[in-house]
Coordinates of C-alpha atoms and ligand atoms in Angstrom, one line a residue:
M1170 CA -9.2 1.8 13.0
D1171 CA -7.0 2.3 16.0
K1172 CA -5.0 5.0 14.2
K1173 CA -1.4 5.4 15.1
E1174 CA -0.3 8.7 13.5
D1175 CA 3.4 8.9 13.0
A1176 CA 3.7 12.6 12.8
I1177 CA 2.2 15.5 14.5
D1178 CA 1.2 17.9 11.7
G1179 CA 0.0 16.9 8.3
E1180 CA -1.4 20.3 7.8
S1181 CA -0.2 23.5 6.3
E1182 CA -1.8 26.8 5.4
L1183 CA -2.4 25.5 1.9
N1184 CA -4.8 22.9 3.2
M1185 CA -6.3 24.6 6.3
S1186 CA -9.4 25.6 4.3
T1187 CA -10.1 22.1 3.0
K1188 CA -12.8 20.4 5.2
K1189 CA -11.8 16.8 4.5
P1190 CA -8.2 15.8 4.9
A1191 CA -6.5 15.0 1.5
V1192 CA -5.4 11.4 1.4
F1193 CA -3.1 9.8 -1.1
S1194 CA -1.9 6.2 -1.2
G1195 CA -1.0 3.5 -3.7
V1196 CA 0.1 0.0 -4.4
A1197 CA 2.6 -1.0 -7.1
P1198 CA 1.5 -3.6 -9.7
S1199 CA 4.7 -5.5 -9.1
G1200 CA 2.8 -8.8 -8.4
S1201 CA -0.5 -10.0 -7.1
L1202 CA -2.1 -8.2 -4.2
H1203 CA -2.1 -10.2 -1.0
I1204 CA -4.0 -10.0 2.3
G1205 CA -1.1 -8.0 3.8
N1206 CA -1.8 -5.2 1.3
Y1207 CA -5.4 -5.4 2.2
I1208 CA -5.0 -5.5 6.0
G1209 CA -2.1 -3.0 6.2
A1210 CA -3.5 -0.5 3.7
I1211 CA -6.6 -1.0 1.5
R1212 CA -9.1 -1.8 4.3
H1213 CA -8.2 1.6 5.9
W1214 CA -8.7 3.4 2.6
V1215 CA -12.2 1.9 2.4
E1216 CA -13.0 2.6 6.1
F1217 CA -12.3 6.3 5.8
Q1218 CA -13.6 6.8 2.3
D1219 CA -16.5 9.1 3.4
K1220 CA -14.5 11.2 5.7
E1221 CA -11.6 12.1 3.5
D1222 CA -10.8 13.4 0.1
N1223 CA -9.1 10.4 -1.4
I1224 CA -6.8 9.6 -4.2
F1225 CA -5.7 6.0 -4.7
C1226 CA -3.1 5.4 -7.4
V1227 CA -1.8 2.4 -9.2
V1228 CA 1.9 3.2 -9.0
D1229 CA 3.2 1.5 -12.1
L1230 CA 6.3 3.7 -12.3
H1231 CA 7.3 2.2 -8.9
A1232 CA 6.7 -1.3 -10.2
I1233 CA 9.4 -1.0 -12.9
T1234 CA 12.0 -0.1 -10.3
T1235 CA 12.5 -3.9 -10.2
P1236 CA 12.3 -6.0 -13.4
Q1237 CA 8.8 -6.7 -14.7
D1238 CA 7.6 -8.8 -17.6
P1239 CA 6.3 -6.2 -20.1
R1240 CA 3.7 -8.7 -21.4
K1241 CA 2.2 -9.1 -17.9
L1242 CA 2.7 -5.6 -16.5
K1243 CA -0.3 -4.0 -18.3
E1244 CA -2.6 -6.7 -17.1
K1245 CA -1.3 -6.3 -13.5
I1246 CA -2.0 -2.6 -13.6
Y1247 CA -5.7 -3.2 -14.5
E1248 CA -5.8 -6.1 -12.0
V1249 CA -4.7 -3.8 -9.1
A1250 CA -7.3 -1.1 -10.2
A1251 CA -10.0 -3.7 -10.4
L1252 CA -9.1 -5.1 -7.0
Y1253 CA -9.3 -1.6 -5.4
L1254 CA -12.9 -1.5 -6.6
A1255 CA -13.6 -5.1 -5.6
C1256 CA -12.3 -4.4 -2.1
G1257 CA -14.8 -1.5 -1.7
I1258 CA -13.2 1.6 -3.1
N1259 CA -16.1 3.6 -4.6
P1260 CA -15.1 5.6 -7.6
D1261 CA -17.9 8.1 -6.8
K1262 CA -16.1 8.9 -3.5
S1263 CA -12.5 8.3 -4.3
K1264 CA -10.3 9.1 -7.3
I1265 CA -8.5 6.2 -8.9
F1266 CA -5.9 6.6 -11.6
V1267 CA -2.7 5.1 -13.0
Q1268 CA 0.5 7.0 -12.0
S1269 CA 2.2 6.9 -15.4
H1270 CA -0.9 8.4 -17.0
N1271 CA -0.1 11.7 -15.3
P1272 CA 3.4 12.9 -16.4
D1273 CA 3.5 15.4 -13.5
H1274 CA 4.8 12.7 -11.2
A1275 CA 8.0 12.0 -13.1
Q1276 CA 8.6 15.7 -13.6
L1277 CA 8.2 16.7 -10.0
A1278 CA 10.3 13.7 -9.0
W1279 CA 13.2 15.1 -11.1
I1280 CA 13.0 18.5 -9.5
L1281 CA 12.9 16.9 -6.0
N1282 CA 15.9 14.8 -6.9
C1283 CA 17.8 18.0 -7.3
V1284 CA 17.0 19.1 -3.7
T1285 CA 17.3 15.7 -2.0
P1286 CA 20.7 15.0 -0.4
I1287 CA 22.1 11.6 -1.4
G1288 CA 23.0 10.9 2.2
W1289 CA 19.3 10.8 3.1
M1290 CA 18.6 8.2 0.4
R1291 CA 21.4 6.0 1.5
R1292 CA 19.7 5.5 4.8
M1293 CA 16.5 3.9 3.2
T1294 CA 16.2 0.4 4.6
Q1295 CA 13.8 -0.8 1.9
F1296 CA 16.5 0.0 -0.7
K1297 CA 19.1 -1.9 1.3
D1298 CA 16.8 -5.0 1.5
K1299 CA 15.6 -4.9 -2.1
S1300 CA 19.0 -4.3 -3.6
Q1301 CA 20.5 -7.2 -1.7
K1302 CA 17.8 -9.5 -2.9
Q1303 CA 18.0 -8.2 -6.5
K1304 CA 19.7 -10.8 -8.7
E1305 CA 19.9 -8.6 -11.8
I1306 CA 21.4 -5.1 -11.8
V1307 CA 20.2 -2.6 -9.2
S1308 CA 18.7 0.3 -11.1
M1309 CA 18.9 4.0 -10.3
G1310 CA 15.1 3.8 -10.3
L1311 CA 15.2 1.5 -7.3
F1312 CA 17.5 3.9 -5.4
D1313 CA 15.3 6.8 -6.4
Y1314 CA 12.0 5.1 -5.4
P1315 CA 11.4 7.3 -2.3
V1316 CA 11.8 10.5 -4.2
L1317 CA 9.1 9.4 -6.8
M1318 CA 6.9 8.5 -3.8
A1319 CA 7.5 11.9 -2.3
A1320 CA 6.4 13.4 -5.7
D1321 CA 3.2 11.3 -5.7
I1322 CA 2.3 12.5 -2.2
L1323 CA 3.3 16.2 -2.5
L1324 CA 1.7 16.9 -5.9
Y1325 CA -1.7 16.6 -4.3
Q1326 CA -1.1 18.7 -1.1
T1327 CA -1.7 15.5 0.8
N1328 CA -2.4 15.5 4.6
E1329 CA -2.5 11.8 5.3
V1330 CA -0.9 8.8 3.8
P1331 CA -2.5 5.5 5.0
V1332 CA 0.2 2.7 4.6
G1333 CA 1.6 -0.3 6.3
E1334 CA 4.6 -0.1 8.7
D1335 CA 7.2 -0.7 6.0
Q1336 CA 6.4 2.6 4.3
K1337 CA 6.9 4.7 7.4
Q1338 CA 10.5 5.7 6.5
H1339 CA 9.4 6.7 3.0
V1340 CA 6.8 9.1 4.4
E1341 CA 9.3 10.5 6.8
I1342 CA 11.7 11.3 3.9
T1343 CA 8.8 12.9 2.0
R1344 CA 8.3 15.2 4.9
D1345 CA 12.0 16.1 5.0
I1346 CA 12.1 16.8 1.3
A1347 CA 8.9 19.0 1.5
R1348 CA 10.3 21.0 4.4
R1349 CA 13.6 21.5 2.6
F1350 CA 12.0 22.6 -0.6
N1351 CA 9.6 25.0 1.3
S1352 CA 12.4 26.6 3.3
R1353 CA 14.7 26.9 0.3
F1354 CA 12.3 28.1 -2.4
G1355 CA 9.1 29.1 -0.6
E1356 CA 5.8 27.4 0.4
A1357 CA 4.8 24.8 -2.2
F1358 CA 3.9 21.7 -0.3
T1359 CA 1.7 20.5 2.6
I1360 CA 3.6 18.4 5.1
P1361 CA 2.0 15.0 5.1
K1362 CA 1.8 12.4 7.8
A1363 CA 1.8 8.6 7.7
V1364 CA -1.3 7.0 9.1
I1365 CA -0.4 3.5 10.3
D1366 CA -2.8 1.2 12.3
T1367 CA -1.6 -0.4 15.5
T1368 CA -3.1 -3.8 14.3
G1369 CA -2.0 -5.6 11.1
A1370 CA 0.5 -3.0 9.9
R1371 CA 3.0 -5.8 9.3
I1372 CA 1.5 -9.1 8.2
M1373 CA 4.2 -11.7 8.1
S1374 CA 5.0 -14.5 5.6
L1375 CA 3.2 -17.8 6.3
Q1376 CA 6.5 -19.5 5.6
N1377 CA 8.7 -17.2 7.7
P1378 CA 7.0 -15.3 10.5
L1379 CA 10.1 -13.0 10.8
A1380 CA 9.7 -11.7 7.2
K1381 CA 7.0 -9.5 5.8
M1382 CA 4.4 -11.0 3.5
S1383 CA 5.4 -9.6 0.2
K1384 CA 4.3 -9.6 -3.5
S1385 CA 7.8 -10.1 -4.7
D1386 CA 8.5 -13.1 -2.4
P1387 CA 9.6 -15.9 -4.8
N1388 CA 7.8 -18.4 -2.6
P1389 CA 4.1 -18.1 -3.3
D1390 CA 3.3 -20.2 -0.2
G1391 CA 4.3 -17.3 2.1
S1392 CA 1.4 -15.1 0.9
I1393 CA -2.3 -15.5 0.5
F1394 CA -3.3 -13.6 -2.6
L1395 CA -6.7 -11.8 -2.9
L1396 CA -7.4 -13.9 -6.0
D1397 CA -6.3 -17.3 -4.5
D1398 CA -8.9 -20.0 -4.8
A1399 CA -10.2 -22.0 -1.9
D1400 CA -7.8 -24.9 -2.5
A1401 CA -4.8 -22.6 -2.5
V1402 CA -5.9 -20.9 0.7
Q1403 CA -6.5 -24.2 2.5
H1404 CA -3.1 -25.6 1.3
K1405 CA -1.2 -22.5 2.3
I1406 CA -2.7 -22.3 5.7
R1407 CA -2.3 -26.0 6.3
I1408 CA 1.4 -25.8 5.5
A1409 CA 1.9 -22.5 7.3
V1410 CA 4.8 -22.5 9.8
T1411 CA 3.8 -22.7 13.4
D1412 CA 5.7 -22.3 16.7
S1413 CA 6.7 -25.0 19.0
G1414 CA 4.1 -26.1 21.6
K1415 CA 0.4 -26.4 21.2
E1416 CA -1.1 -23.3 22.6
V1417 CA -3.0 -20.9 20.3
K1418 CA -1.6 -17.7 21.8
A1419 CA -0.4 -14.4 20.3
S1420 CA 2.7 -13.9 22.4
E1421 CA 6.0 -12.4 21.4
N1422 CA 7.8 -15.7 21.5
K1423 CA 5.1 -17.2 19.2
P1424 CA 5.5 -15.0 16.1
A1425 CA 3.8 -17.5 13.7
L1426 CA 0.7 -17.9 15.9
K1427 CA 0.6 -14.2 16.6
N1428 CA 0.5 -13.6 12.8
L1429 CA -2.2 -16.2 12.1
L1430 CA -4.3 -14.8 15.0
T1431 CA -4.0 -11.3 13.6
I1432 CA -5.2 -12.4 10.2
Y1433 CA -8.1 -14.4 11.8
S1434 CA -9.0 -11.4 14.0
V1435 CA -9.0 -8.8 11.2
L1436 CA -10.7 -10.9 8.5
G1437 CA -13.0 -12.7 10.8
N1438 CA -13.9 -9.6 12.8
E1439 CA -13.2 -11.0 16.3
S1440 CA -10.8 -10.0 18.9
V1441 CA -7.5 -11.9 19.4
E1442 CA -8.5 -12.4 23.1
A1443 CA -11.8 -14.0 22.2
L1444 CA -10.0 -16.3 19.7
E1445 CA -7.4 -17.3 22.2
E1446 CA -10.1 -18.2 24.6
R1447 CA -12.1 -20.2 22.0
Y1448 CA -9.1 -22.2 20.9
Q1449 CA -7.8 -22.9 24.4
G1450 CA -6.9 -26.6 24.5
V1451 CA -7.6 -27.1 20.8
G1452 CA -4.8 -28.1 18.6
Y1453 CA -3.3 -26.1 15.7
R1454 CA -5.0 -28.3 13.1
E1455 CA -8.5 -27.3 14.0
F1456 CA -7.5 -23.6 14.5
K1457 CA -5.9 -23.6 11.0
A1458 CA -8.9 -25.3 9.4
D1459 CA -11.2 -22.6 10.8
L1460 CA -8.8 -19.9 9.8
A1461 CA -8.8 -21.2 6.2
E1462 CA -12.7 -21.0 6.2
V1463 CA -12.6 -17.4 7.5
V1464 CA -10.2 -16.4 4.8
I1465 CA -12.1 -18.2 2.0
E1466 CA -15.4 -16.5 3.2
F1467 CA -13.7 -13.1 3.3
L1468 CA -12.3 -13.5 -0.2
R1469 CA -15.5 -14.8 -1.8
P1470 CA -17.3 -11.5 -2.3
I1471 CA -14.1 -9.7 -3.3
Q1472 CA -13.4 -12.3 -6.0
K1473 CA -17.0 -12.2 -7.3
K1474 CA -16.9 -8.4 -7.6
Y1475 CA -13.5 -8.6 -9.2
R1476 CA -14.8 -11.0 -11.9
E1477 CA -17.7 -8.7 -12.7
I1478 CA -15.4 -5.7 -13.0
W1479 CA -12.9 -7.6 -15.1
E1480 CA -15.6 -8.6 -17.6
S1481 CA -16.6 -4.9 -18.1
R1482 CA -13.2 -3.5 -19.0
G1483 CA -14.8 -0.4 -20.6
Y1484 CA -16.2 0.5 -17.1
L1485 CA -12.7 0.2 -15.6
D1486 CA -11.2 2.3 -18.3
D1487 CA -13.8 4.9 -17.7
V1488 CA -13.2 4.9 -13.9
L1489 CA -9.4 5.5 -14.5
R1490 CA -10.0 8.2 -17.1
R1491 CA -12.4 10.1 -14.8
G1492 CA -9.9 9.7 -11.9
L1493 CA -7.1 11.1 -14.0
E1494 CA -9.3 14.1 -15.2
M1495 CA -10.1 14.9 -11.6
V1496 CA -6.5 14.7 -10.2
R1497 CA -4.7 16.4 -13.1
P1498 CA -5.7 20.0 -12.3
V1499 CA -4.4 19.6 -8.7
S1500 CA -1.1 18.2 -9.7
H1501 CA -0.8 20.7 -12.5
E1502 CA -1.3 23.6 -10.1
T1503 CA 1.4 22.3 -7.7
L1504 CA 3.9 21.7 -10.5
A1505 CA 3.3 25.1 -12.0
R1506 CA 4.1 26.7 -8.6
V1507 CA 7.1 24.5 -8.1
R1508 CA 8.5 25.4 -11.5
E1509 CA 7.9 29.1 -10.8
L1510 CA 9.7 28.9 -7.4
V1511 CA 12.6 27.0 -8.9
G1512 CA 13.0 29.5 -11.7
L1513 CA 12.2 27.1 -14.6
G1514 CA 10.8 28.9 -17.6
Ligands
LIG2409 P1 6.8 -5.5 -3.1 O1 7.2 -6.9 -2.6 O2 6.7 -5.4 -4.6 O3 7.6 -4.4 -2.4 P2 4.7 -5.5 -1.2 O4 3.9 -6.8 -1.1 O5 5.7 -5.2 -0.1 O6 5.3 -5.4 -2.6 P3 3.7 -2.8 -1.6 O7 3.2 -2.5 -2.9 O8 5.1 -2.4 -1.2 O9 3.6 -4.3 -1.2 O10 2.7 -2.2 -0.5 C1 1.4 -1.6 -0.8 C2 0.8 -1.3 0.6 O11 0.6 -2.4 1.4 C3 1.7 -0.4 1.4 O12 0.9 0.6 2.1 C4 2.4 -1.3 2.3 O13 2.8 -0.7 3.5 C5 1.3 -2.3 2.6 N1 1.8 -3.6 2.9 C6 2.6 -4.4 2.1 N2 3.0 -5.5 2.6 C7 2.4 -5.5 3.8 C8 2.3 -6.5 4.9 N3 3.0 -7.6 4.8 N4 1.6 -6.1 6.0 C9 0.9 -5.0 6.1 N5 0.9 -4.0 5.1 C10 1.6 -4.3 4.0
LIG2410 N1 6.0 2.7 -2.0 C1 4.6 2.3 -1.7 C2 3.7 2.5 -2.9 C3 3.6 4.0 -3.1 C4 2.9 4.9 -2.3 C5 3.0 6.1 -2.9 C6 2.2 4.7 -1.1 C7 4.1 4.7 -4.2 N2 3.8 6.0 -4.0 C8 2.5 7.3 -2.3 C9 1.6 5.9 -0.5 C10 1.8 7.1 -1.1 C11 4.5 0.9 -1.3 O1 3.6 0.6 -0.7 N3 5.4 0.1 -1.7

């Protein structure tokens, strides 16, 4: 990974003694995981698994900040956890658990709410976007989303938060909240930093190359889901929007082609330059047909592993239980210190 680190520190005295950097990240089970989630976040979790001390969380409390069907939510939580494993997260190397199974997250979020100025929250662009799109009422939970995310990260004295570009602002506010708490009450938190790759940090919708590929996009043709079958992948790529002209080139004035080339390059493991050369003088149709094959071949082993995991539900429960047991003492220690510093009995 060509790491672009968005902040300079990510360390504090609390973590100087730890050899491996502490990493925390998560995905909300608010829909089906797509290749944007994989390219922007999960592949980096897998890549650095051996070098870091990792926690990967299924952030179900974040999912309910927008309306979810209660009958489907539980299944989605397990689906996300199973996909973490199917994508290559190894539960012997990384801890995986479900956010709501650890009540420390909600408790720390409340305390952080009481030190976070409302003006900081009003600047959050994701809230502005999501609240505009929201057809039903906009909940306090949606507004408070970044504070809960800060609690997730700060509970574990996290150094690094590997995420896609859209989460940069949330990690920045996490840093601000941590600094404010530390200076007002005393050292409690490590200051984390976002780790964002220079390639693929923002995969765009196949139907609108100016909008991010997103789980909650009502048009499923804009996203390729990790569990899409071959026919769906072929169809979505065939009808994907392209730019005017015929050239397969990743230039700024060809955002659709740039996006398709990025996907091809990452999932097919070939440089964009090599692809541009290979497809010189070749029409979009052939390029898209090859891209569909690359995506299908990439998804095949993930889907096979996913099905195996899904059939042994006891194993998945066990992984999540073990993950929770390992993370709980860390969050507990942070929360106890925070309570003490704040003066809660
Ligand atoms: P939602 O629509 O419910 O907000 P989402 O599809 O935007 O969901 P998240 O759960 O918000 O996905 O994101 C999980 C991780 O995947 C985050 O690290 C996020 O930055 C990354 N990510 C999400 N969408 C993309 C994308 N289109 N390109 C690159 N990374 C992405
Ligand atoms: N907001 C994140 C999901 C998330 C997260 C976190 C990511 C919740 N808590 C802590 C990293 C660290 C998103 O990707 N939408």
